[in-house]
mmCIF file of C-alpha atoms in Angstrom:
data_model
loop_
_atom_site.group_PDB
_atom_site.id
_atom_site.type_symbol
_atom_site.label_atom_id
_atom_site.label_comp_id
_atom_site.label_asym_id
_atom_site.label_seq_id
_atom_site.Cartn_x
_atom_site.Cartn_y
_atom_site.Cartn_z
ATOM 1 C CA MET A 3 22.016 -38.020 17.456
ATOM 2 C CA ASN A 4 21.055 -41.137 19.220
ATOM 3 C CA LYS A 5 17.590 -41.658 21.138
ATOM 4 C CA SER A 6 19.218 -40.989 24.284
ATOM 5 C CA GLU A 7 20.077 -37.328 23.268
ATOM 6 C CA VAL A 8 16.925 -36.564 21.665
ATOM 7 C CA HIS A 9 15.094 -37.606 25.208
ATOM 8 C CA ILE A 10 17.490 -35.267 26.854
ATOM 9 C CA ILE A 11 16.749 -32.232 24.384
ATOM 10 C CA ILE A 12 12.918 -33.072 24.767
ATOM 11 C CA LYS A 13 13.075 -33.010 28.489
ATOM 12 C CA ARG A 14 14.959 -29.786 28.429
ATOM 13 C CA ILE A 15 12.509 -28.258 26.079
ATOM 14 C CA LEU A 16 9.539 -29.473 28.329
ATOM 15 C CA PHE A 17 11.144 -28.294 31.174
ATOM 16 C CA SER A 18 11.984 -24.687 29.825
ATOM 17 C CA LEU A 19 8.338 -24.364 28.789
ATOM 18 C CA LEU A 20 7.298 -25.343 32.221
ATOM 19 C CA LEU A 21 9.299 -22.630 33.716
ATOM 20 C CA LEU A 22 8.219 -20.098 31.357
ATOM 21 C CA ALA A 23 4.547 -21.068 32.153
ATOM 22 C CA LEU A 24 5.307 -20.465 35.681
ATOM 23 C CA PHE A 25 6.750 -16.894 34.834
ATOM 24 C CA VAL A 26 4.098 -15.930 32.393
ATOM 25 C CA PRO A 27 1.788 -14.620 35.145
ATOM 26 C CA MET A 28 4.469 -12.633 36.703
ATOM 27 C CA ILE A 29 5.374 -11.126 33.301
ATOM 28 C CA GLN A 30 1.722 -10.228 32.588
ATOM 29 C CA ARG A 31 1.369 -8.362 36.072
ATOM 30 C CA PHE A 32 4.061 -6.097 35.119
ATOM 31 C CA THR A 33 3.783 -5.855 31.674
ATOM 32 C CA HIS A 34 0.151 -6.254 30.879
ATOM 33 C CA PHE A 35 1.382 -7.852 27.307
ATOM 34 C CA SER A 36 -2.176 -9.445 26.868
ATOM 35 C CA TYR A 37 -5.687 -7.968 27.587
ATOM 36 C CA VAL A 38 -7.721 -9.939 30.123
ATOM 37 C CA ILE A 39 -11.299 -9.300 30.586
ATOM 38 C CA PRO A 40 -11.870 -8.071 33.920
ATOM 39 C CA LEU A 41 -14.096 -9.914 36.440
ATOM 40 C CA ASP A 42 -17.656 -8.624 37.125
ATOM 41 C CA GLY A 43 -18.843 -7.655 40.535
ATOM 42 C CA ALA A 44 -17.518 -5.523 43.274
ATOM 43 C CA PHE A 45 -14.028 -5.994 44.536
ATOM 44 C CA THR A 46 -11.983 -4.228 47.223
ATOM 45 C CA ALA A 47 -8.221 -4.462 46.187
ATOM 46 C CA PRO A 48 -5.925 -4.757 49.165
ATOM 47 C CA PRO A 49 -3.315 -1.731 49.653
ATOM 48 C CA THR A 50 0.100 -2.079 48.977
ATOM 49 C CA PRO A 51 1.884 -3.489 51.910
ATOM 50 C CA GLU A 52 4.334 -1.208 53.921
ATOM 51 C CA ALA A 53 7.023 -2.887 55.721
ATOM 52 C CA THR A 54 7.949 -1.712 59.138
ATOM 53 C CA TRP A 55 9.834 -3.366 62.046
ATOM 54 C CA SER A 56 6.677 -4.230 63.973
ATOM 55 C CA ASN A 57 4.703 -5.928 61.271
ATOM 56 C CA TRP A 58 7.531 -7.562 59.571
ATOM 57 C CA PHE A 59 8.594 -9.521 62.914
ATOM 58 C CA GLU A 60 4.928 -9.926 63.841
ATOM 59 C CA GLY A 61 4.400 -11.644 60.371
ATOM 60 C CA ASP A 62 1.589 -9.069 59.468
ATOM 61 C CA TYR A 63 3.518 -7.939 56.609
ATOM 62 C CA GLN A 64 4.013 -11.124 55.162
ATOM 63 C CA SER A 65 0.288 -11.968 55.276
ATOM 64 C CA ALA A 66 -0.526 -8.499 53.704
ATOM 65 C CA GLN A 67 2.146 -9.147 51.069
ATOM 66 C CA GLU A 68 0.591 -12.588 50.244
ATOM 67 C CA GLU A 69 -3.044 -11.058 50.064
ATOM 68 C CA PHE A 70 -1.600 -8.556 47.771
ATOM 69 C CA LEU A 71 0.279 -10.776 45.345
ATOM 70 C CA ASN A 72 -2.712 -13.224 45.156
ATOM 71 C CA PHE A 73 -5.106 -10.320 43.996
ATOM 72 C CA ASN A 74 -2.766 -8.752 41.624
ATOM 73 C CA ILE A 75 -1.428 -12.134 40.026
ATOM 74 C CA GLY A 76 -1.171 -11.784 36.327
ATOM 75 C CA PHE A 77 -4.059 -13.502 34.387
ATOM 76 C CA LYS A 78 -6.214 -13.873 37.513
ATOM 77 C CA PRO A 79 -9.531 -13.046 35.980
ATOM 78 C CA PHE A 80 -9.063 -15.942 33.393
ATOM 79 C CA PHE A 81 -7.824 -18.420 35.944
ATOM 80 C CA VAL A 82 -11.018 -17.626 38.104
ATOM 81 C CA ARG A 83 -13.130 -17.872 35.028
ATOM 82 C CA VAL A 84 -11.464 -21.411 34.383
ATOM 83 C CA TYR A 85 -12.174 -22.623 37.984
ATOM 84 C CA ASN A 86 -15.779 -21.233 38.010
ATOM 85 C CA GLN A 87 -16.673 -22.811 34.554
ATOM 86 C CA ILE A 88 -15.280 -26.232 35.789
ATOM 87 C CA SER A 89 -17.273 -25.998 39.030
ATOM 88 C CA PHE A 90 -20.384 -24.898 36.754
ATOM 89 C CA SER A 91 -20.192 -27.553 34.223
ATOM 90 C CA LEU A 92 -18.792 -30.457 36.273
ATOM 91 C CA TYR A 93 -20.409 -30.009 39.537
ATOM 92 C CA ASN A 94 -23.431 -27.854 38.911
ATOM 93 C CA GLN A 95 -22.232 -25.158 41.301
ATOM 94 C CA ALA A 96 -22.050 -21.392 41.331
ATOM 95 C CA HIS A 97 -19.274 -19.389 42.985
ATOM 96 C CA LEU A 98 -21.959 -16.395 43.621
ATOM 97 C CA ALA A 99 -23.522 -15.424 46.806
ATOM 98 C CA ASN A 100 -27.276 -16.400 46.778
ATOM 99 C CA ALA A 101 -27.081 -17.793 43.017
ATOM 100 C CA VAL A 102 -29.072 -21.112 42.269
ATOM 101 C CA ILE A 103 -28.615 -23.029 39.163
ATOM 102 C CA GLY A 104 -31.945 -24.321 37.886
ATOM 103 C CA LYS A 105 -33.054 -26.736 35.508
ATOM 104 C CA ASP A 106 -31.897 -26.372 32.042
ATOM 105 C CA ASN A 107 -29.549 -23.892 33.444
ATOM 106 C CA TYR A 108 -32.280 -21.255 34.654
ATOM 107 C CA LEU A 109 -30.475 -18.960 37.091
ATOM 108 C CA TYR A 110 -32.070 -17.764 40.422
ATOM 109 C CA GLU A 111 -31.394 -15.675 43.430
ATOM 110 C CA VAL A 112 -32.378 -17.863 46.526
ATOM 111 C CA GLN A 113 -34.403 -15.024 48.158
ATOM 112 C CA TYR A 114 -36.868 -15.060 45.358
ATOM 113 C CA ILE A 115 -37.259 -19.115 45.692
ATOM 114 C CA ASN A 116 -37.654 -18.400 49.635
ATOM 115 C CA ALA A 117 -40.436 -15.730 48.872
ATOM 116 C CA TYR A 118 -42.170 -17.990 46.635
ATOM 117 C CA LYS A 119 -42.243 -20.827 49.045
ATOM 118 C CA GLY A 120 -43.453 -18.336 51.988
ATOM 119 C CA GLU A 121 -40.137 -18.917 54.217
ATOM 120 C CA ASP A 122 -39.672 -15.214 54.575
ATOM 121 C CA PHE A 123 -43.277 -14.387 55.686
ATOM 122 C CA ILE A 124 -43.434 -11.945 58.265
ATOM 123 C CA GLY A 125 -46.978 -12.701 59.480
ATOM 124 C CA VAL A 126 -50.426 -11.550 59.032
ATOM 125 C CA ASP A 127 -50.480 -8.942 61.615
ATOM 126 C CA SER A 128 -47.257 -7.286 60.628
ATOM 127 C CA ILE A 129 -48.768 -6.775 57.097
ATOM 128 C CA LYS A 130 -52.206 -5.827 58.534
ATOM 129 C CA LEU A 131 -50.479 -2.923 60.561
ATOM 130 C CA LYS A 132 -48.212 -1.810 57.438
ATOM 131 C CA VAL A 133 -51.461 -1.606 55.241
ATOM 132 C CA GLU A 134 -53.340 0.505 57.698
ATOM 133 C CA LYS A 135 -50.702 2.793 58.082
ATOM 134 C CA LEU A 136 -50.251 2.951 54.093
ATOM 135 C CA GLN A 137 -54.020 3.707 54.090
ATOM 136 C CA ARG A 138 -53.758 6.300 56.571
ATOM 137 C CA VAL A 139 -50.570 8.013 54.556
ATOM 138 C CA SER A 140 -52.446 7.690 51.150
ATOM 139 C CA ASP A 141 -55.348 9.539 52.611
ATOM 140 C CA THR A 142 -53.265 12.405 53.934
ATOM 141 C CA LEU A 143 -51.289 12.685 50.779
ATOM 142 C CA SER A 144 -54.554 12.543 48.784
ATOM 143 C CA LYS A 145 -55.868 15.462 50.552
ATOM 144 C CA LYS A 146 -52.548 17.426 49.537
ATOM 145 C CA GLY A 147 -52.961 16.532 45.973
ATOM 146 C CA VAL A 148 -50.558 13.573 45.746
ATOM 147 C CA ASP A 149 -51.764 10.239 44.496
ATOM 148 C CA LEU A 150 -49.998 7.165 46.122
ATOM 149 C CA ILE A 151 -49.798 4.011 44.071
ATOM 150 C CA VAL A 152 -48.593 0.579 45.221
ATOM 151 C CA MET A 153 -46.652 -1.599 42.447
ATOM 152 C CA LEU A 154 -45.887 -5.201 43.020
ATOM 153 C CA ALA A 155 -43.226 -6.885 40.733
ATOM 154 C CA PRO A 156 -43.116 -10.551 40.161
ATOM 155 C CA GLY A 157 -40.152 -12.678 41.096
ATOM 156 C CA LYS A 158 -38.597 -14.981 38.801
ATOM 157 C CA ALA A 159 -39.149 -18.169 41.151
ATOM 158 C CA SER A 160 -43.050 -17.363 40.861
ATOM 159 C CA PHE A 161 -42.761 -16.689 37.329
ATOM 160 C CA TYR A 162 -40.375 -19.513 36.384
ATOM 161 C CA PRO A 163 -41.322 -22.204 39.136
ATOM 162 C CA GLU A 164 -41.007 -25.161 36.658
ATOM 163 C CA PHE A 165 -37.244 -24.709 36.633
ATOM 164 C CA VAL A 166 -36.526 -24.349 40.424
ATOM 165 C CA PRO A 167 -34.471 -27.232 41.557
ATOM 166 C CA ASP A 168 -36.374 -30.236 43.254
ATOM 167 C CA ARG A 169 -34.198 -29.847 46.380
ATOM 168 C CA PHE A 170 -36.355 -26.718 47.238
ATOM 169 C CA ASP A 171 -39.485 -28.890 47.297
ATOM 170 C CA ILE A 172 -41.681 -25.762 46.210
ATOM 171 C CA LYS A 173 -44.790 -27.974 46.199
ATOM 172 C CA ASN A 174 -44.775 -27.477 49.882
ATOM 173 C CA ARG A 175 -45.427 -24.032 49.780
ATOM 174 C CA THR A 176 -47.047 -21.916 52.773
ATOM 175 C CA THR A 177 -48.681 -18.519 52.953
ATOM 176 C CA THR A 178 -46.599 -15.878 51.451
ATOM 177 C CA ASN A 179 -46.194 -12.190 51.959
ATOM 178 C CA TYR A 180 -47.605 -11.418 48.685
ATOM 179 C CA ASP A 181 -50.641 -13.545 49.336
ATOM 180 C CA VAL A 182 -51.559 -11.621 52.350
ATOM 181 C CA TYR A 183 -50.514 -8.157 51.097
ATOM 182 C CA ILE A 184 -52.976 -8.815 48.061
ATOM 183 C CA GLU A 185 -55.773 -9.821 50.555
ATOM 184 C CA GLU A 186 -55.454 -6.710 52.783
ATOM 185 C CA LEU A 187 -54.726 -4.084 50.022
ATOM 186 C CA ALA A 188 -58.137 -5.251 48.324
ATOM 187 C CA LYS A 189 -59.758 -4.153 51.647
ATOM 188 C CA THR A 190 -58.674 -0.542 50.916
ATOM 189 C CA ASP A 191 -58.961 2.076 48.312
ATOM 190 C CA ILE A 192 -55.232 2.348 47.678
ATOM 191 C CA HIS A 193 -54.061 2.340 44.073
ATOM 192 C CA LEU A 194 -52.699 -0.892 43.136
ATOM 193 C CA LEU A 195 -50.861 -2.196 40.115
ATOM 194 C CA ASP A 196 -50.161 -5.910 40.508
ATOM 195 C CA PHE A 197 -47.808 -6.863 37.826
ATOM 196 C CA LYS A 198 -47.154 -10.165 39.390
ATOM 197 C CA LYS A 199 -50.462 -11.388 38.720
ATOM 198 C CA TRP A 200 -50.482 -9.734 35.240
ATOM 199 C CA PHE A 201 -47.015 -11.282 34.266
ATOM 200 C CA GLU A 202 -48.310 -14.801 34.877
ATOM 201 C CA GLU A 203 -51.527 -14.172 32.964
ATOM 202 C CA GLN A 204 -49.292 -13.095 29.965
ATOM 203 C CA LYS A 205 -46.529 -15.596 30.302
ATOM 204 C CA GLU A 206 -47.792 -18.016 27.674
ATOM 205 C CA ILE A 207 -49.160 -15.375 25.205
ATOM 206 C CA SER A 208 -46.158 -12.702 25.392
ATOM 207 C CA PRO A 209 -44.345 -12.483 21.919
ATOM 208 C CA TYR A 210 -41.207 -12.228 23.839
ATOM 209 C CA PRO A 211 -39.925 -13.439 27.516
ATOM 210 C CA LEU A 212 -40.849 -11.472 30.220
ATOM 211 C CA PHE A 213 -38.044 -12.715 32.326
ATOM 212 C CA PRO A 214 -34.590 -13.792 30.901
ATOM 213 C CA LYS A 215 -33.177 -17.043 31.572
ATOM 214 C CA THR A 216 -29.865 -15.834 33.108
ATOM 215 C CA GLY A 217 -30.911 -12.823 35.165
ATOM 216 C CA THR A 218 -32.932 -11.753 38.014
ATOM 217 C CA HIS A 219 -34.921 -8.714 36.854
ATOM 218 C CA TRP A 220 -37.850 -8.719 34.467
ATOM 219 C CA SER A 221 -36.980 -8.206 30.891
ATOM 220 C CA ASN A 222 -36.446 -5.155 29.003
ATOM 221 C CA TYR A 223 -39.638 -5.832 27.055
ATOM 222 C CA GLY A 224 -41.320 -6.592 30.444
ATOM 223 C CA ASN A 225 -40.502 -3.476 31.948
ATOM 224 C CA VAL A 226 -41.391 -1.321 28.752
ATOM 225 C CA LEU A 227 -44.813 -2.759 29.093
ATOM 226 C CA VAL A 228 -44.913 -2.077 32.887
ATOM 227 C CA ALA A 229 -43.941 1.474 32.059
ATOM 228 C CA ASP A 230 -46.665 1.720 29.548
ATOM 229 C CA SER A 231 -49.328 0.505 31.805
ATOM 230 C CA THR A 232 -48.126 2.587 34.580
ATOM 231 C CA ILE A 233 -48.377 5.830 32.516
ATOM 232 C CA LYS A 234 -51.955 4.737 31.341
ATOM 233 C CA TYR A 235 -52.929 4.420 35.085
ATOM 234 C CA ILE A 236 -51.389 7.543 36.249
ATOM 235 C CA ASN A 237 -53.362 9.415 33.402
ATOM 236 C CA SER A 238 -56.542 7.675 34.532
ATOM 237 C CA ILE A 239 -56.301 9.164 37.954
ATOM 238 C CA GLN A 240 -54.664 12.573 37.375
ATOM 239 C CA GLU A 241 -57.452 15.149 36.515
ATOM 240 C CA GLU A 242 -55.152 18.039 35.355
ATOM 241 C CA LYS A 243 -51.839 16.689 34.232
ATOM 242 C CA TYR A 244 -51.153 14.197 31.392
ATOM 243 C CA ILE A 245 -48.289 12.025 30.314
ATOM 244 C CA PRO A 246 -47.889 11.458 26.384
ATOM 245 C CA PRO A 247 -48.073 7.729 25.718
ATOM 246 C CA LEU A 248 -44.763 5.619 25.068
ATOM 247 C CA GLN A 249 -43.920 5.205 21.264
ATOM 248 C CA ILE A 250 -42.243 1.659 20.413
ATOM 249 C CA THR A 251 -40.721 2.326 17.291
ATOM 250 C CA ASP A 252 -39.112 -0.967 16.712
ATOM 251 C CA ILE A 253 -38.103 -4.209 18.655
ATOM 252 C CA VAL A 254 -34.560 -5.819 18.281
ATOM 253 C CA ARG A 255 -34.725 -9.726 18.260
ATOM 254 C CA THR A 256 -31.375 -11.044 19.916
ATOM 255 C CA ARG A 257 -29.833 -13.627 21.853
ATOM 256 C CA GLU A 258 -27.179 -11.377 22.803
ATOM 257 C CA MET A 259 -28.064 -10.166 26.233
ATOM 258 C CA ARG A 260 -28.174 -6.406 27.334
ATOM 259 C CA HIS A 261 -27.507 -5.351 30.837
ATOM 260 C CA PRO A 262 -29.135 -6.294 33.147
ATOM 261 C CA ALA A 263 -30.770 -9.391 31.540
ATOM 262 C CA ASP A 264 -27.750 -11.877 32.423
ATOM 263 C CA ASP A 265 -26.716 -9.990 35.678
ATOM 264 C CA ILE A 266 -26.659 -13.388 37.523
ATOM 265 C CA GLU A 267 -24.542 -15.170 34.898
ATOM 266 C CA LYS A 268 -22.248 -12.096 34.841
ATOM 267 C CA GLY A 269 -21.598 -12.299 38.331
ATOM 268 C CA MET A 270 -20.880 -16.120 38.156
ATOM 269 C CA ASN A 271 -17.779 -14.888 35.943
ATOM 270 C CA LEU A 272 -17.910 -18.130 33.573
ATOM 271 C CA LEU A 273 -15.649 -18.895 30.795
ATOM 272 C CA ILE A 274 -18.380 -19.878 28.328
ATOM 273 C CA ASN A 275 -21.654 -18.096 27.853
ATOM 274 C CA ILE A 276 -24.789 -19.883 28.935
ATOM 275 C CA PRO A 277 -27.249 -20.186 25.974
ATOM 276 C CA ASP A 278 -30.031 -17.643 26.367
ATOM 277 C CA LEU A 279 -33.516 -17.043 25.158
ATOM 278 C CA GLU A 280 -34.230 -14.832 22.204
ATOM 279 C CA MET A 281 -35.197 -11.405 23.715
ATOM 280 C CA GLY A 282 -37.125 -8.554 22.515
ATOM 281 C CA TYR A 283 -35.621 -4.859 22.996
ATOM 282 C CA PRO A 284 -38.176 -2.277 22.286
ATOM 283 C CA GLU A 285 -36.867 1.034 20.934
ATOM 284 C CA VAL A 286 -38.869 3.560 22.975
ATOM 285 C CA GLU A 287 -39.535 7.128 22.116
ATOM 286 C CA ILE A 288 -40.725 9.291 25.168
ATOM 287 C CA THR A 289 -42.392 12.721 24.478
ATOM 288 C CA THR A 290 -42.003 15.111 27.190
ATOM 289 C CA GLY A 291 -45.540 17.012 27.454
ATOM 290 C CA ASP A 292 -46.213 20.528 28.834
ATOM 291 C CA CYS A 293 -47.937 19.149 31.861
ATOM 292 C CA ASN A 294 -46.353 15.893 32.908
ATOM 293 C CA PRO A 295 -47.130 15.090 36.488
ATOM 294 C CA LYS A 296 -44.095 15.061 38.891
ATOM 295 C CA VAL A 297 -43.562 11.576 39.818
ATOM 296 C CA LEU A 298 -41.310 10.197 42.851
ATOM 297 C CA THR A 299 -40.504 6.419 42.750
ATOM 298 C CA ILE A 300 -39.377 4.669 45.639
ATOM 299 C CA ALA A 301 -38.237 1.170 44.399
ATOM 300 C CA ASP A 302 -35.769 -1.477 44.658
ATOM 301 C CA SER A 303 -33.453 -2.512 41.650
ATOM 302 C CA PHE A 304 -36.412 -3.589 39.437
ATOM 303 C CA TYR A 305 -36.853 0.211 38.487
ATOM 304 C CA TRP A 306 -33.252 0.580 37.572
ATOM 305 C CA ASP A 307 -33.605 -0.507 33.763
ATOM 306 C CA MET A 308 -36.729 1.898 33.202
ATOM 307 C CA TYR A 309 -34.773 4.757 35.376
ATOM 308 C CA ASN A 310 -31.922 4.311 32.843
ATOM 309 C CA TRP A 311 -33.905 4.801 29.705
ATOM 310 C CA LYS A 312 -35.080 7.984 30.999
ATOM 311 C CA LEU A 313 -38.445 7.406 32.266
ATOM 312 C CA SER A 314 -38.447 9.554 35.215
ATOM 313 C CA GLU A 315 -36.554 12.216 33.611
ATOM 314 C CA ARG A 316 -38.906 12.441 30.417
ATOM 315 C CA ALA A 317 -42.365 11.058 31.503
ATOM 316 C CA PHE A 318 -42.282 11.859 35.185
ATOM 317 C CA ASP A 319 -41.135 15.496 34.955
ATOM 318 C CA ASN A 320 -37.440 14.965 36.107
ATOM 319 C CA GLY A 321 -39.080 12.936 39.337
ATOM 320 C CA GLN A 322 -36.384 11.514 41.735
ATOM 321 C CA PHE A 323 -35.686 7.824 42.323
ATOM 322 C CA TRP A 324 -35.046 7.008 46.062
ATOM 323 C CA PHE A 325 -33.450 3.645 45.617
ATOM 324 C CA TYR A 326 -34.307 1.467 48.462
ATOM 325 C CA ASN A 327 -35.353 4.728 50.329
ATOM 326 C CA VAL A 328 -31.706 5.189 50.869
ATOM 327 C CA THR A 329 -29.981 6.939 48.132
ATOM 328 C CA ILE A 330 -31.446 9.678 46.004
ATOM 329 C CA TYR A 331 -31.150 9.945 42.120
ATOM 330 C CA PRO A 332 -30.117 11.652 39.898
ATOM 331 C CA ASP A 333 -28.587 13.956 42.591
ATOM 332 C CA SER A 334 -26.428 11.152 43.829
ATOM 333 C CA TYR A 335 -24.741 11.140 40.631
ATOM 334 C CA GLN A 336 -22.941 14.567 41.398
ATOM 335 C CA GLU A 337 -22.733 14.226 45.084
ATOM 336 C CA LEU A 338 -24.058 11.524 47.404
ATOM 337 C CA LEU A 339 -27.629 12.426 48.589
ATOM 338 C CA LEU A 340 -29.296 10.314 51.271
ATOM 339 C CA VAL A 341 -33.140 10.069 52.195
ATOM 340 C CA LYS A 342 -32.115 10.403 55.754
ATOM 341 C CA ASP A 343 -30.507 13.760 55.048
ATOM 342 C CA VAL A 344 -33.729 15.349 53.651
ATOM 343 C CA ASN A 345 -37.137 16.278 54.997
ATOM 344 C CA THR A 346 -39.237 13.200 53.877
ATOM 345 C CA MET A 347 -42.693 14.865 54.192
ATOM 346 C CA LYS A 348 -41.642 18.134 52.293
ATOM 347 C CA GLU A 349 -39.969 16.487 49.377
ATOM 348 C CA VAL A 350 -42.837 13.942 49.029
ATOM 349 C CA GLU A 351 -45.415 16.737 48.803
ATOM 350 C CA LYS A 352 -43.444 18.291 46.132
ATOM 351 C CA ASN A 353 -44.739 15.587 43.788
ATOM 352 C CA ASP A 354 -48.305 14.819 42.163
ATOM 353 C CA VAL A 355 -47.378 11.049 42.425
ATOM 354 C CA VAL A 356 -45.713 8.676 44.591
ATOM 355 C CA LEU A 357 -45.038 5.227 43.013
ATOM 356 C CA LEU A 358 -44.182 2.321 45.759
ATOM 357 C CA LEU A 359 -42.435 -0.389 43.491
ATOM 358 C CA CYS A 360 -41.465 -3.473 45.174
ATOM 359 C CA THR A 361 -40.470 -7.043 43.994
ATOM 360 C CA GLU A 362 -41.677 -10.201 45.567
ATOM 361 C CA ALA A 363 -38.507 -11.251 47.428
ATOM 362 C CA ASN A 364 -38.617 -7.546 49.110
ATOM 363 C CA LEU A 365 -42.152 -7.640 50.446
ATOM 364 C CA ARG A 366 -40.705 -8.574 53.647
ATOM 365 C CA ILE A 367 -39.386 -5.117 54.148
ATOM 366 C CA PHE A 368 -41.998 -3.547 51.784
ATOM 367 C CA ALA A 369 -41.402 0.241 51.087
ATOM 368 C CA PHE A 370 -38.238 0.329 53.110
ATOM 369 C CA GLY A 371 -39.265 2.304 55.879
ATOM 370 C CA PHE A 372 -40.819 4.837 53.680
ATOM 371 C CA ILE A 373 -44.330 4.389 55.031
ATOM 372 C CA ASP A 374 -43.159 4.253 58.760
ATOM 373 C CA GLU A 375 -41.361 7.428 58.199
ATOM 374 C CA LEU A 376 -44.200 9.353 56.592
ATOM 375 C CA TYR A 377 -46.495 8.067 59.261
ATOM 376 C CA LYS A 378 -44.544 9.417 61.927
ATOM 377 C CA GLN A 379 -44.349 12.678 60.490
ATOM 378 C CA TYR A 380 -48.115 12.779 59.850
ATOM 379 C CA PHE A 381 -49.143 11.365 63.003
ATOM 380 C CA PRO A 382 -46.576 12.038 65.629
ATOM 381 C CA GLY A 383 -48.814 11.682 68.468
ATOM 382 C CA GLU A 384 -49.103 7.998 67.733
#
């Protein structure tokens, strides 16, 4: 066999391999011969196109079919991860809405940076009015035997400002919603737990990170400390009811992230894992007492981890969690139940304590309409 024949054979082999590579995604789509890790996040799959005379000749069927095939192509999650990894590794870009890649690959959501800079400031007058309403609502609930507690959660940008990219120019900060809320709440007798300030004080002395490197929310170790402090505070203001203290039986040290500690990174759908901090994951025991106060929690996503390890169920006497003051849990696990479909005043008064938990980036919409709704019901003439 001469060189010319060898070259021809090699070319045919390479051409065959190329054709095979082109057909592999189609084969994968129909046979699923290889498992592909699905993408993280919420996606709406396009429906299977149905050809009719009208949509065929108008070109709608062809567009719908193209969208359907692009969504269902074999190995698509793998190709997406490769593309995202190239963008991240070579261009420092994240294909995730609101995601910001900080120094040393610390990940942020842009709204927390904006809140830390004061770019979402709603104004002194707006906050004063909200606090005035809150005081009157708190006083009214107190007369009915319900304690209201405001809990302020830190944001990742204010906790890790040193890793925020220079382009955000965080040195030129202005007045923030947090600054004014703290100032105005100090003038009242509203129960306040300022975990933003406390986290910053504990940052350098905490044995485990209070915030993860690649996620938005406080760490599991951090929210266990928050829960423990909240229980102790509730016990200090409740005269007749008592919550047994949390028992930490062990703390697992690991760099393997547990949800939601790497929620931003998961949403970026990368091929290679970003090296993480060594985190502490407490093993917590909750003893349900004979006279636990019933606690209603109105909160954003910073409460989810605590809710998932049964804080509301076991410590708060099966108290409800009103997520963003919209969806009611645990009821919505069985059938969707919305706050707008219940009598807010009657439901609130069934509880001994109401917790209003809000993270820094959500202070522009603090309490998510809960205060305004109760105010209208308690003071209809105003």
